[in-house]
Amino acid sequence: MEQIDYINTVKDKIKNKNQKYYILTFGCQLNENDSEKIAGMLEEMGYTKTDNISDSDLIIFNTCCVRENAEERLFGKIGEVKRLKEEKNTIIAIGGCMMQEKSMLEKIQKSYKYVDIVFGTHTIQTLPEDLYKVLIKRQKAKEILYIDGEIIEGLPIKRNDKYRASVTIMYGCNNFCTYCIVPYVRGRERSRHPNDILDEIKSLAQNGYKEITLLGQNVNSYGNDKFKYCKSKEAVEIDTFAKLLREICKIEGIEKVKFMSPHPKDFTDDVIEAIKDNPKISRMIHMPLQSGNSKVLKEMNRKYTKEDFLNLIDKMKTEIPDIHLSTDIIVGFPGETDIEFEDTLDVVRKVEFEQIFMFIYSPREGTVAASRDDQIPDDIKHKRFNRLKEIYDKQVEIQNEKYIGTIQNVLIEGPSKNDPNKLTGRTDSNKVIVFTPNGTEKIGEYVNLKITENHRWFLIGEIL
Ligand code: 5AD
Ligand code: SF4
């Protein structure tokens, strides 16, 4: 509420000046969702979006610090915009996970003095005030906060898509996997009140949204914090992830529900039952493996063994026969031997994931794994990465062939990038299908397609 005055003052200040913002988001879907909220606030203040950085009056970088390469890219970008600052005094704002890291914040303040605003993951709601300070008071703004604050509800939001929407159900992470910086920059697990989540999804459904992706660092520990960070003190009945899934599936107009990411250690039977009972829940489940070796998993603090993971997958495949799986894998964790890495390949062969997000281990300052003195040399990390990729590529080829002749129900997303006369959509398992329209189908509606060809990175379909 206190930001409304700032919103109105900034709105007045930039009125009739055709002010434009450019926003660049690094990292995960949670950051994308934060950027949608940032865009929502900016549009409320009268800014309009541009995709041309040189044409903008306000540049926002929403940063990620999960791996080193995101940081390198950011510093490249900040260097590039110095010219714009000098030529036309463009306002430069940097927010997101990296700004929650003390060393990064200091680096920005020391070496990139032309940056006007820095804000953290927990202070995006103060952006109107930050802009007010820069535009009216001519001050720099720095709003980095302790990281376990009360959940802020009701921020305006400008969504990137008209049919698919992400809804953050919880913030933060309590797991402290030893390689991961997230718990340090995003704070403790904080679940949103189910009423706020359900209201948001109902309103999305009323506005024509069909697919919802529920977001959180560890969605299946939803409710474990007993909702103590919620502003609303209304009694909570929907206090587990399984119950939340069931309630969301009841919302009319929502055709598909996805979620990202669960943790294998918390994938309880009630969640499996909820998926089984609700065909609206996507059959593509993301199940981050990280490593297939029990010793490495222990050192990663993942709290499951190779056998636990394989048993869980077996159970899921038995209970939900049409399931597809995707995963995250890190290669080259400190101390990982060739033999231990073989276990990762073994799990990959056994599970046959449809999609693997592969990462080379990247030491993150302040984490337990980064301080180990048995870091793996880069050439070995790359060799392992390439071996994993080779196996994965072969599996993708075999899996794609299995789609030929099947019928897929897909949401029509829009014209194909390579051929505007064709349309595209995705299978439930996230494979792109390109097809020739027959004139009656509409973007944002579902269509049944028979798969006729496999082109490795996409499939060809025919309207039925
Ligand atoms: N190095 C490499 N990959 C990492 N991830 C998280 N931290 C690191 C790191 N330090 C990967 C994990 C996680 C995904 C989002 O990013 O696989 O699931
Ligand atoms: Fe990082 Fe582990 Fe939390 Fe995922 S569960 S955000 S990998 S600490």
Short mmCIF file of C-alpha atoms in Angstrom, two decimals, residues 1 22 69 87 108 198 216 289 299 309 317 394 456:
data_model
loop_
_atom_site.label_atom_id
_atom_site.label_comp_id
_atom_site.label_asym_id
_atom_site.label_seq_id
_atom_site.Cartn_x
_atom_site.Cartn_y
_atom_site.Cartn_z
CA MET A 1 0.00 0.00 0.00
CA TYR A 22 13.85 -3.04 -21.11
CA ASN A 69 28.32 -18.36 -16.38
CA GLU A 87 24.80 9.13 -23.90
CA ILE A 108 28.69 -3.61 -8.35
CA LEU A 198 -6.30 -20.41 -5.65
CA GLY A 216 9.00 -23.25 -5.98
CA LEU A 289 18.69 -36.58 -9.81
CA GLU A 299 28.10 -35.42 0.09
CA PHE A 309 15.78 -42.80 -6.44
CA LYS A 317 6.13 -45.76 -13.46
CA LYS A 394 20.98 -41.43 -28.35
CA ARG A 456 15.32 -34.68 -33.96
#
